Coordinates of C-alpha atoms in Angstrom, one line a residue:
Chain A
M505 CA 27.5 33.3 -29.8
S506 CA 28.8 30.9 -27.1
S507 CA 27.0 27.8 -26.0
L508 CA 24.4 28.3 -23.3
I509 CA 26.2 25.8 -21.0
E510 CA 29.7 24.7 -21.5
M511 CA 31.6 22.2 -19.3
N512 CA 35.3 21.6 -19.8
D513 CA 36.9 18.6 -18.1
V514 CA 34.7 18.9 -15.0
W515 CA 35.6 16.9 -11.9
Y516 CA 33.7 16.8 -8.6
Q517 CA 34.5 15.1 -5.4
Y518 CA 32.2 14.5 -2.4
N519 CA 33.7 14.5 1.1
P520 CA 37.2 15.5 0.0
D521 CA 40.1 14.7 2.3
S522 CA 38.1 12.1 4.2
P523 CA 37.9 8.3 4.1
L524 CA 34.5 8.7 2.4
A525 CA 35.8 10.8 -0.5
Y526 CA 34.7 9.8 -3.9
W527 CA 34.6 11.3 -7.3
A528 CA 31.1 11.8 -8.6
L529 CA 32.1 13.4 -11.8
M530 CA 35.2 12.5 -13.7
G531 CA 36.3 14.6 -16.6
V532 CA 32.9 15.7 -18.0
N533 CA 32.9 17.7 -21.3
L534 CA 29.6 19.1 -22.5
R535 CA 28.1 21.8 -24.7
I536 CA 24.4 22.7 -24.4
E537 CA 23.0 25.0 -27.1
R538 CA 19.9 27.2 -26.9
G539 CA 16.6 25.6 -27.9
E540 CA 17.7 22.0 -27.2
F541 CA 15.5 19.4 -25.5
I542 CA 18.0 17.1 -23.7
S543 CA 17.4 14.1 -21.7
I544 CA 20.1 13.1 -19.2
I545 CA 19.9 9.5 -18.4
G546 CA 21.8 7.3 -16.0
P547 CA 21.3 4.6 -13.3
T548 CA 21.1 5.6 -9.6
G549 CA 24.4 7.0 -8.5
S550 CA 25.7 7.8 -11.9
G551 CA 26.2 11.5 -11.1
K552 CA 23.1 13.0 -12.8
S553 CA 22.1 15.2 -9.9
T554 CA 25.7 16.2 -9.2
L555 CA 26.0 17.2 -12.9
I556 CA 22.9 19.4 -13.0
Q557 CA 23.8 21.1 -9.8
H558 CA 26.8 22.6 -11.6
F559 CA 24.5 24.2 -14.1
N560 CA 23.5 27.0 -11.7
G561 CA 26.5 27.0 -9.4
L562 CA 24.9 25.0 -6.5
L563 CA 28.1 22.9 -6.8
K564 CA 31.4 24.1 -8.2
P565 CA 33.9 21.9 -9.9
A566 CA 36.9 20.7 -8.0
K567 CA 38.7 20.8 -11.3
G568 CA 37.7 22.1 -14.8
E569 CA 35.3 24.9 -15.6
V570 CA 31.5 25.4 -16.1
I571 CA 30.5 28.4 -18.2
V572 CA 26.9 29.5 -18.3
D573 CA 26.0 32.0 -21.0
G574 CA 29.6 33.2 -21.1
V575 CA 30.1 33.4 -17.3
D576 CA 32.4 31.1 -15.4
I577 CA 30.5 29.9 -12.3
S578 CA 33.6 29.5 -10.2
R579 CA 34.8 33.0 -10.8
T580 CA 31.6 35.1 -10.8
S581 CA 30.3 36.9 -7.7
D582 CA 26.9 37.1 -9.2
L583 CA 25.4 33.6 -8.9
K584 CA 22.0 35.2 -8.5
S585 CA 21.7 36.1 -12.2
I586 CA 22.9 32.6 -13.2
R587 CA 20.2 31.1 -11.0
K588 CA 17.7 33.2 -12.8
K589 CA 18.8 32.0 -16.1
V590 CA 18.9 28.4 -15.1
G591 CA 15.6 27.3 -13.6
M592 CA 15.9 24.2 -11.6
V593 CA 13.1 21.9 -10.5
F594 CA 14.2 19.2 -8.1
Q595 CA 12.7 15.7 -7.5
Y596 CA 9.2 15.8 -5.9
P597 CA 9.2 19.6 -5.9
E598 CA 5.7 19.7 -4.4
T599 CA 7.3 18.8 -1.0
Q600 CA 9.0 22.2 -1.1
I601 CA 5.7 24.1 -1.3
F602 CA 5.1 26.2 1.9
S603 CA 3.0 29.3 1.1
E604 CA -0.5 29.7 2.4
T605 CA -2.0 30.5 -1.0
I606 CA -1.3 29.3 -4.5
Y607 CA -0.7 32.9 -5.6
D608 CA 2.0 33.5 -2.9
E609 CA 3.7 30.3 -3.8
L610 CA 3.9 31.3 -7.4
A611 CA 5.0 34.8 -6.4
F612 CA 7.7 33.9 -3.9
G613 CA 10.7 33.7 -6.3
L614 CA 9.6 36.8 -8.2
R615 CA 9.2 38.9 -5.0
N616 CA 12.7 37.8 -4.0
Y617 CA 14.0 39.2 -7.2
G618 CA 12.1 42.5 -6.6
Y619 CA 9.5 42.4 -9.4
S620 CA 6.5 44.8 -9.1
E621 CA 3.2 43.2 -8.0
D622 CA 1.7 44.1 -11.5
E623 CA 4.5 42.3 -13.3
I624 CA 4.1 39.3 -10.8
E625 CA 0.4 39.1 -11.5
E626 CA 1.0 39.2 -15.2
R627 CA 3.6 36.4 -15.1
I628 CA 1.5 34.2 -12.9
E629 CA -1.4 34.5 -15.3
S630 CA 0.8 33.6 -18.2
V631 CA 2.6 30.7 -16.5
T632 CA -0.6 29.1 -15.1
K633 CA -2.0 29.1 -18.7
K634 CA 1.1 27.5 -20.1
L635 CA 0.9 24.7 -17.6
G636 CA -2.8 24.2 -17.9
I637 CA -3.6 25.2 -14.2
D638 CA -5.3 28.5 -14.9
Y639 CA -8.5 27.0 -13.5
L640 CA -7.1 26.8 -10.0
P641 CA -8.4 29.3 -7.4
L642 CA -5.2 31.4 -6.7
D643 CA -6.4 32.4 -3.2
K644 CA -6.8 28.9 -2.0
S645 CA -4.2 26.8 -0.2
P646 CA -1.9 24.7 -2.4
F647 CA -2.1 21.9 0.1
L648 CA -5.6 21.0 -0.9
L649 CA -4.6 20.2 -4.4
S650 CA -3.9 16.7 -5.9
G651 CA -0.3 15.5 -6.2
G652 CA -0.3 16.3 -10.0
E653 CA -1.6 19.8 -9.4
M654 CA 0.9 20.5 -6.7
R655 CA 3.7 19.3 -9.0
R656 CA 2.6 21.8 -11.6
I657 CA 2.4 24.7 -9.1
A658 CA 6.0 23.9 -8.0
I659 CA 7.1 23.8 -11.7
A660 CA 5.2 26.9 -12.5
S661 CA 6.9 28.8 -9.7
I662 CA 10.2 28.2 -11.4
L663 CA 8.9 28.9 -14.9
A664 CA 7.5 32.2 -13.7
M665 CA 11.1 33.4 -13.3
E666 CA 11.3 33.1 -17.1
P667 CA 14.6 31.1 -17.1
E668 CA 16.5 30.5 -20.3
V669 CA 17.1 26.9 -19.5
F670 CA 14.7 24.7 -17.6
V671 CA 16.2 21.8 -15.7
L672 CA 13.9 19.2 -14.3
D673 CA 15.0 16.2 -12.1
E674 CA 12.6 13.3 -12.6
P675 CA 9.5 15.5 -13.2
L676 CA 7.2 12.6 -14.0
A677 CA 8.0 10.4 -11.0
N678 CA 4.8 9.2 -9.2
L679 CA 2.3 10.7 -11.7
D680 CA -0.2 8.4 -13.4
P681 CA 0.1 7.7 -17.1
Q682 CA -2.3 10.5 -18.1
G683 CA -0.6 13.0 -15.8
R684 CA 2.8 12.0 -17.2
R685 CA 1.6 12.4 -20.8
E686 CA 0.0 15.8 -20.2
L687 CA 3.0 17.3 -18.3
L688 CA 5.4 16.0 -20.9
R689 CA 3.4 17.6 -23.7
E690 CA 3.3 20.9 -21.9
I691 CA 7.0 20.9 -21.3
D692 CA 7.5 19.9 -25.0
S693 CA 5.4 22.8 -26.1
L694 CA 7.4 25.2 -24.0
N695 CA 10.4 24.0 -25.9
K696 CA 8.8 24.1 -29.3
K697 CA 6.7 27.3 -29.0
E698 CA 8.6 29.4 -26.5
S699 CA 12.0 28.0 -27.6
L700 CA 12.9 27.3 -24.0
T701 CA 15.9 25.1 -23.6
V702 CA 14.8 22.0 -21.7
I703 CA 16.9 19.4 -19.8
I704 CA 15.1 16.5 -18.2
V705 CA 16.9 14.1 -15.9
S706 CA 15.5 10.5 -15.8
H707 CA 16.6 7.0 -14.8
D708 CA 14.8 5.4 -17.7
L709 CA 14.7 5.8 -21.4
S710 CA 11.0 5.5 -21.9
E711 CA 8.8 8.5 -22.5
V712 CA 11.2 11.4 -22.4
S713 CA 13.3 9.9 -25.2
R714 CA 10.4 10.3 -27.6
Y715 CA 10.5 14.1 -27.1
A716 CA 14.2 14.8 -26.6
N717 CA 16.4 15.8 -29.6
R718 CA 19.4 14.6 -27.7
I719 CA 20.1 12.0 -25.0
I720 CA 23.2 12.1 -22.8
V721 CA 23.9 8.9 -20.9
L722 CA 25.9 9.0 -17.7
S723 CA 27.6 6.1 -16.0
E724 CA 29.9 6.2 -13.0
G725 CA 30.5 9.9 -13.3
K726 CA 31.3 9.9 -17.0
I727 CA 29.4 10.7 -20.1
I728 CA 29.4 7.4 -22.0
M729 CA 27.0 8.3 -24.8
D730 CA 25.7 11.6 -26.3
G731 CA 23.5 11.9 -29.4
P732 CA 20.1 11.8 -31.0
P733 CA 17.7 9.1 -29.6
K734 CA 18.0 6.9 -32.7
E735 CA 21.7 6.8 -32.4
I736 CA 21.6 6.0 -28.7
F737 CA 19.2 3.1 -29.2
K738 CA 21.5 1.5 -31.7
D739 CA 23.6 0.4 -28.8
V740 CA 20.9 -1.3 -26.7
E741 CA 23.4 -3.8 -25.3
K742 CA 25.5 -1.1 -23.7
L743 CA 22.3 0.6 -22.2
I744 CA 21.2 -2.7 -20.7
D745 CA 24.8 -3.4 -19.4
I746 CA 24.8 -0.2 -17.3
S747 CA 21.4 -1.2 -15.8
L748 CA 19.3 1.3 -17.7
G749 CA 15.7 0.4 -18.6
V750 CA 15.1 0.6 -22.3
P751 CA 11.6 0.9 -23.8
Q752 CA 10.0 -2.6 -24.1
L753 CA 9.5 -2.0 -27.8
V754 CA 13.2 -1.5 -28.3
E755 CA 14.0 -4.5 -26.1
L756 CA 11.6 -6.7 -28.1
L757 CA 13.0 -5.6 -31.5
Y758 CA 16.5 -6.3 -30.2
N759 CA 15.5 -9.8 -29.0
L760 CA 14.0 -10.5 -32.4
Y761 CA 17.2 -9.2 -34.1
K762 CA 19.4 -11.4 -31.8
R763 CA 17.4 -14.5 -32.8
G764 CA 18.1 -13.7 -36.4
A765 CA 15.4 -11.3 -37.7
D766 CA 16.7 -8.9 -40.3
I767 CA 15.2 -5.8 -38.7
P768 CA 16.4 -2.5 -37.2
Y769 CA 15.8 -2.2 -33.5
N770 CA 16.3 1.5 -32.8
I771 CA 12.6 2.2 -33.4
L772 CA 10.6 4.2 -30.9
D773 CA 7.4 4.5 -32.8
M774 CA 4.8 1.8 -32.3
E775 CA 3.2 1.9 -35.8
E776 CA 6.6 1.9 -37.5
A777 CA 7.7 -1.1 -35.4
A778 CA 4.6 -3.0 -36.3
K779 CA 5.2 -2.4 -40.0
V780 CA 8.8 -3.5 -39.8
I781 CA 7.8 -6.7 -38.0
V782 CA 5.0 -7.5 -40.6
K783 CA 7.4 -6.9 -43.5
W784 CA 10.0 -9.2 -41.9
R785 CA 7.4 -11.9 -41.3
K786 CA 6.3 -11.8 -44.9
S787 CA 9.9 -12.3 -46.0
L788 CA 10.1 -15.3 -43.7
G789 CA 8.4 -17.4 -46.3
N790 CA 11.8 -17.4 -47.9
R791 CA 14.2 -18.8 -45.4
D792 CA 17.2 -17.4 -47.2
K793 CA 16.2 -14.0 -46.1
L794 CA 16.9 -14.8 -42.5
R795 CA 20.0 -12.9 -41.4
T796 CA 22.8 -15.3 -40.8
I797 CA 23.4 -15.5 -37.0
P798 CA 27.1 -15.1 -36.4
T799 CA 28.4 -18.1 -34.5
A800 CA 29.6 -17.3 -31.0
Chain B
M998 CA -8.2 -19.2 3.5
S999 CA -8.8 -15.9 1.8
I1000 CA -9.5 -12.1 2.2
E1001 CA -13.1 -11.4 1.2
V1002 CA -14.0 -7.9 0.3
K1003 CA -17.8 -7.6 0.4
N1004 CA -19.7 -4.5 -0.7
L1005 CA -17.0 -2.3 0.7
S1006 CA -17.6 1.4 0.9
F1007 CA -15.5 4.0 2.5
D1008 CA -15.9 7.8 3.1
Y1009 CA -13.4 10.5 4.0
E1010 CA -15.2 13.3 5.9
G1011 CA -18.3 12.8 3.9
I1012 CA -16.6 12.3 0.5
S1013 CA -17.2 8.9 -0.9
V1014 CA -13.9 7.2 -1.8
L1015 CA -14.9 3.6 -2.3
R1016 CA -18.3 2.3 -3.4
D1017 CA -19.5 -1.2 -3.3
V1018 CA -16.2 -3.0 -4.0
N1019 CA -16.3 -6.8 -4.1
F1020 CA -13.5 -9.3 -4.6
Q1021 CA -11.7 -12.2 -3.0
I1022 CA -8.1 -13.2 -2.9
D1023 CA -6.8 -16.6 -1.8
R1024 CA -3.4 -17.4 -0.3
G1025 CA -0.9 -17.9 -3.2
E1026 CA -2.9 -15.8 -5.6
F1027 CA -1.6 -12.6 -7.2
I1028 CA -4.1 -9.9 -7.8
G1029 CA -3.3 -6.6 -9.5
I1030 CA -5.2 -3.5 -8.7
A1031 CA -4.8 -0.5 -11.1
G1032 CA -6.4 2.8 -11.5
P1033 CA -5.4 6.5 -12.1
N1034 CA -4.5 8.8 -9.2
G1035 CA -7.5 9.4 -7.0
S1036 CA -9.3 6.2 -7.9
G1037 CA -9.3 4.9 -4.4
K1038 CA -6.4 2.4 -4.7
S1039 CA -4.5 3.5 -1.6
T1040 CA -7.6 3.7 0.5
L1041 CA -8.5 0.2 -0.6
A1042 CA -5.1 -1.0 0.5
R1043 CA -5.6 0.5 4.0
C1044 CA -9.0 -1.2 4.3
L1045 CA -7.5 -4.6 3.7
N1046 CA -5.7 -4.8 7.1
G1047 CA -8.1 -2.6 9.1
I1048 CA -6.1 0.6 9.2
F1049 CA -9.4 2.0 7.8
S1050 CA -12.6 0.3 8.9
P1051 CA -15.3 0.0 6.2
V1052 CA -18.1 2.5 6.4
K1053 CA -20.4 0.0 4.8
G1054 CA -19.7 -3.6 3.8
E1055 CA -17.1 -6.0 5.1
V1056 CA -13.5 -7.0 4.8
V1057 CA -12.9 -10.5 6.2
V1058 CA -9.4 -11.9 6.6
D1059 CA -9.2 -15.6 7.1
G1060 CA -12.6 -15.6 8.7
I1061 CA -12.0 -12.5 10.9
S1062 CA -13.7 -9.2 10.3
V1063 CA -11.3 -6.2 10.2
K1064 CA -14.0 -4.4 12.2
D1065 CA -13.3 -6.6 15.2
T1066 CA -10.8 -4.4 17.0
S1067 CA -10.0 -7.1 19.6
K1068 CA -8.4 -9.1 16.7
Q1069 CA -6.5 -6.1 15.3
W1070 CA -3.0 -7.5 16.1
I1071 CA -3.8 -10.8 14.4
I1072 CA -5.1 -9.1 11.3
R1073 CA -2.1 -6.7 11.0
Q1074 CA 0.2 -9.7 11.3
T1075 CA -1.7 -11.7 8.7
V1076 CA -1.9 -8.9 6.1
G1077 CA 1.3 -6.9 5.7
L1078 CA 1.4 -3.5 3.9
V1079 CA 4.3 -2.2 1.9
F1080 CA 4.1 1.5 0.8
Q1081 CA 5.4 3.6 -2.0
N1082 CA 8.3 5.4 -0.4
P1083 CA 10.8 3.1 1.2
D1084 CA 12.3 6.0 3.2
N1085 CA 9.1 6.4 5.1
Q1086 CA 8.9 2.8 6.2
L1087 CA 12.3 2.0 7.5
V1088 CA 12.8 2.8 11.2
A1089 CA 16.2 1.5 12.2
S1090 CA 19.6 2.5 10.9
I1091 CA 20.9 -1.1 10.3
V1092 CA 19.2 -3.5 7.9
E1093 CA 18.8 -6.4 10.3
E1094 CA 17.6 -4.2 13.1
D1095 CA 14.9 -2.7 10.8
V1096 CA 13.7 -6.2 9.8
A1097 CA 13.6 -7.2 13.5
F1098 CA 11.5 -4.2 14.5
G1099 CA 8.1 -5.8 13.7
P1100 CA 8.6 -9.1 15.4
E1101 CA 10.2 -7.4 18.5
N1102 CA 6.9 -5.4 18.9
L1103 CA 5.0 -8.7 18.8
G1104 CA 7.0 -9.8 21.8
I1105 CA 8.6 -12.8 20.1
P1106 CA 11.6 -14.3 21.9
P1107 CA 15.0 -13.1 20.6
A1108 CA 16.1 -16.5 19.3
I1109 CA 13.1 -16.8 17.1
I1110 CA 13.4 -13.2 15.9
R1111 CA 17.0 -14.0 14.7
E1112 CA 15.6 -17.0 12.7
R1113 CA 12.9 -14.8 11.2
V1114 CA 15.2 -12.0 10.3
Q1115 CA 17.5 -14.6 8.6
Y1116 CA 14.6 -16.1 6.8
A1117 CA 13.1 -12.7 5.6
L1118 CA 16.5 -11.3 4.4
E1119 CA 17.2 -14.6 2.5
R1120 CA 13.8 -14.4 0.8
V1121 CA 14.5 -10.8 -0.5
G1122 CA 18.1 -11.6 -1.4
L1123 CA 19.7 -9.2 1.1
I1124 CA 21.2 -11.6 3.6
N1125 CA 24.7 -10.3 2.8
E1126 CA 23.7 -6.8 3.5
R1127 CA 22.3 -7.5 6.9
K1128 CA 24.9 -5.4 8.8
R1129 CA 24.8 -2.5 6.4
P1130 CA 23.4 0.9 7.2
V1131 CA 20.0 1.4 5.6
S1132 CA 21.1 4.8 4.3
S1133 CA 23.8 3.1 2.1
L1134 CA 21.3 1.0 0.2
S1135 CA 19.7 1.8 -3.2
G1136 CA 16.0 2.5 -3.5
G1137 CA 15.3 -1.1 -4.7
Q1138 CA 17.2 -2.5 -1.8
K1139 CA 15.5 -0.3 0.7
Q1140 CA 12.1 -1.4 -0.7
R1141 CA 13.2 -5.0 -0.3
V1142 CA 14.2 -4.3 3.3
A1143 CA 10.6 -3.0 3.8
I1144 CA 9.3 -6.2 2.3
A1145 CA 11.6 -8.3 4.6
G1146 CA 10.3 -6.3 7.6
I1147 CA 6.8 -7.5 6.6
L1148 CA 8.0 -11.1 5.9
A1149 CA 9.5 -11.3 9.4
M1150 CA 6.0 -11.0 10.7
R1151 CA 5.1 -14.2 8.7
P1152 CA 2.1 -12.7 6.9
E1153 CA -0.3 -14.8 4.8
Y1154 CA -1.0 -11.8 2.5
I1155 CA 1.1 -8.8 1.4
V1156 CA -0.5 -5.6 0.0
L1157 CA 1.9 -3.5 -2.0
D1158 CA 0.8 0.0 -2.7
E1159 CA 2.8 1.3 -5.7
P1160 CA 6.0 -0.3 -4.4
T1161 CA 8.1 0.5 -7.4
S1162 CA 7.0 4.0 -8.3
M1163 CA 10.0 5.6 -6.7
L1164 CA 12.5 3.0 -8.0
D1165 CA 14.7 2.8 -11.0
P1166 CA 14.3 0.0 -13.6
V1167 CA 16.7 -2.3 -11.8
G1168 CA 15.0 -1.7 -8.5
R1169 CA 11.6 -2.4 -10.1
K1170 CA 12.7 -5.8 -11.4
E1171 CA 14.2 -6.7 -8.0
V1172 CA 11.0 -6.0 -6.2
L1173 CA 8.7 -7.6 -8.8
S1174 CA 10.7 -10.8 -8.9
T1175 CA 10.8 -11.0 -5.1
V1176 CA 7.0 -10.6 -5.1
L1177 CA 6.5 -13.3 -7.7
Q1178 CA 8.7 -15.7 -5.7
L1179 CA 6.6 -15.0 -2.6
K1180 CA 3.4 -15.9 -4.5
E1181 CA 5.0 -19.2 -5.5
E1182 CA 5.6 -19.8 -1.8
G1183 CA 1.9 -19.4 -1.1
V1184 CA 1.7 -15.8 0.0
G1185 CA -1.4 -13.9 -1.3
I1186 CA -0.2 -10.8 -3.2
I1187 CA -2.3 -7.6 -3.8
Y1188 CA -0.2 -5.4 -6.0
I1189 CA -1.4 -1.9 -6.6
T1190 CA 0.2 0.1 -9.4
H1191 CA -0.3 2.3 -12.4
H1192 CA 2.6 0.6 -14.3
L1193 CA 0.4 -2.0 -15.9
E1194 CA 3.4 -3.9 -17.5
E1195 CA 4.1 -5.0 -13.9
L1196 CA 0.9 -6.9 -13.9
V1197 CA 1.5 -9.3 -16.8
Y1198 CA 1.9 -12.2 -14.3
A1199 CA -1.2 -11.4 -12.2
D1200 CA -3.9 -14.1 -11.8
K1201 CA -6.5 -11.3 -12.0
I1202 CA -6.6 -7.6 -12.5
I1203 CA -9.1 -5.2 -11.0
L1204 CA -9.5 -1.7 -12.5
L1205 CA -10.6 0.9 -10.1
Y1206 CA -12.1 4.1 -11.3
K1207 CA -13.6 6.8 -9.1
G1208 CA -13.9 4.5 -6.2
E1209 CA -15.6 1.6 -8.1
V1210 CA -14.6 -1.6 -9.7
F1211 CA -14.7 -0.5 -13.4
K1212 CA -13.7 -3.8 -14.8
E1213 CA -12.0 -7.0 -13.7
G1214 CA -10.6 -10.0 -15.6
S1215 CA -7.5 -12.0 -16.4
A1216 CA -4.3 -10.2 -17.2
R1217 CA -4.7 -11.0 -20.9
E1218 CA -8.3 -9.7 -21.0
I1219 CA -7.5 -6.4 -19.2
L1220 CA -4.1 -5.6 -20.6
T1221 CA -5.3 -5.9 -24.2
D1222 CA -8.4 -3.8 -23.6
E1223 CA -6.9 -0.5 -24.9
E1224 CA -10.2 1.3 -25.1
T1225 CA -11.1 0.7 -21.4
L1226 CA -7.6 1.5 -20.2
T1227 CA -7.4 4.8 -22.2
R1228 CA -10.8 5.7 -21.0
I1229 CA -9.9 5.7 -17.4
G1230 CA -6.6 7.4 -17.9
L1231 CA -4.3 4.4 -17.9
E1232 CA -2.0 3.3 -20.6
I1233 CA -1.9 0.0 -22.4
P1234 CA 1.7 -1.5 -22.0
E1235 CA 3.9 -1.5 -25.0
I1236 CA 3.9 -5.2 -25.9
P1237 CA 0.1 -5.7 -25.8
A1238 CA -0.2 -2.4 -27.7
L1239 CA 2.1 -3.8 -30.4
S1240 CA 0.2 -7.1 -30.4
L1241 CA -3.0 -5.2 -31.3
R1242 CA -1.2 -3.2 -34.1
L1243 CA 0.2 -6.5 -35.5
K1244 CA -3.3 -8.0 -35.4
G1245 CA -4.6 -5.0 -37.3
L1246 CA -1.9 -5.7 -39.9
G1247 CA -3.0 -9.3 -40.3
I1248 CA -0.8 -11.3 -38.0
D1249 CA -2.9 -13.9 -36.2
F1250 CA -2.4 -14.8 -32.6
N1251 CA -4.2 -17.5 -30.7
E1252 CA -3.4 -15.7 -27.5
T1253 CA -2.4 -12.0 -27.6
P1254 CA 1.2 -11.8 -26.4
L1255 CA 1.8 -9.8 -23.2
T1256 CA 5.5 -10.2 -22.7
I1257 CA 8.6 -9.9 -24.8
E1258 CA 9.3 -13.6 -24.4
E1259 CA 5.8 -14.5 -25.6
M1260 CA 6.0 -12.2 -28.5
V1261 CA 9.4 -13.5 -29.7
N1262 CA 8.2 -17.1 -29.5
V1263 CA 5.0 -16.4 -31.4
L1264 CA 6.7 -14.5 -34.1
F1265 CA 9.3 -17.2 -34.7
N1266 CA 6.8 -19.9 -35.0

């Protein structure tokens, strides 16, 4: 079976043939497999949004190819079926809500694809459960809901299309800590229980990196790192260099390491980090165990 | 000179949003206000310069009640507000024009406006970008332009309502360090956020929950109170959380570290 999404030497240019022309993607190669939970990270302007808009053919490469489930997006005349496979949730999706009732909002995409009202009702019931919003009155206006609830409605309306891959651009922005945790857990369980492929775009490496099995780091239109979180965090210096926030825990461990502590610093788990620090402190009694700091 | 909030209550169409809130902030002080979504933080911000008038109680700015509508202009000038989304606050297309907008509306002579714009853009570190189109700036830069626009009004206090929630990590640091510098220069800072790690340098933190002051105390007291924070749906920042774990494993601290720097120093002693 081919990869779910395959990008071969993809280049993309904004405002071509004008003085404002610039290359937003430069030679991107990428394979995304079914069932992955990927976090795409990069500072502002690194090309994250440009990249994900290639996944469903909103943008087409100037050079190179993008193949989604075996179909080349530049050659197919049926982008509709690709957009059904690749569910895309943009930043602040609640600002795109427009229907008069929650039900109509959730049904909008499904109606466009010609599903029967029975099927639509069934899907809405299932999707609201999955996102923990089945308590909401479906006949009420979505505009009376809290920001977090509106965010979930917008996400649910895409999920109701039953996509094969779910792409979310900064889904946690502006939610409070509890809201962030809950939404992230729900997305994680969609990945684990429903084996939905999940791709989350973010500008920091904090929460999402604890759930993702793979992190892709973009900088200036190129993929500069791609691997499991533990591998990515081994190169803290590089992450800080390109102005990415790293979790405070990792930054602390790295600072201890730089001052000579003989500890690993690619640890994302609080309890594990505490144990490592305590163990190192105990060994401090014996000064010989301090790692020799290389002279600059 | 201070802002005094006395038994402040506020309703929206009969729904109580703030109840009996009390605190005081002096010029040069940095107060953090934190609470989950819906706790009344943004409403409180808007009460501090009279955009909302208290239903019960009082807000007094340097001796003037915000209820006194004849003094509205003085109050708005004394207490500047910076909101979440920088795109909603910028009105002009060029950086320096945007910063000049506030003082122009106050009817200040052009020569003085030029001085103030210069001063404000220097304070936020954007003097070299003064001629740039606002649309070409990053989120952090835009938010700093919004702060400069407020500074050009020469306020004594600045209220920032989740100023970093739409910014990337670099933008966050830029805004936070600008704010800390203004505090040093004697401006009173009221900083509203649910990113508690941004409040480690606050003189005092007030936790709002369901419209009431749930708890207040020093940054060290509040940021290490994991139980309270979790209970109201907030999250203890990573370094204080680690400090508590280390304590549990037998490492003694005189003062629980809040920042990476503090933690590194303590652990190497």
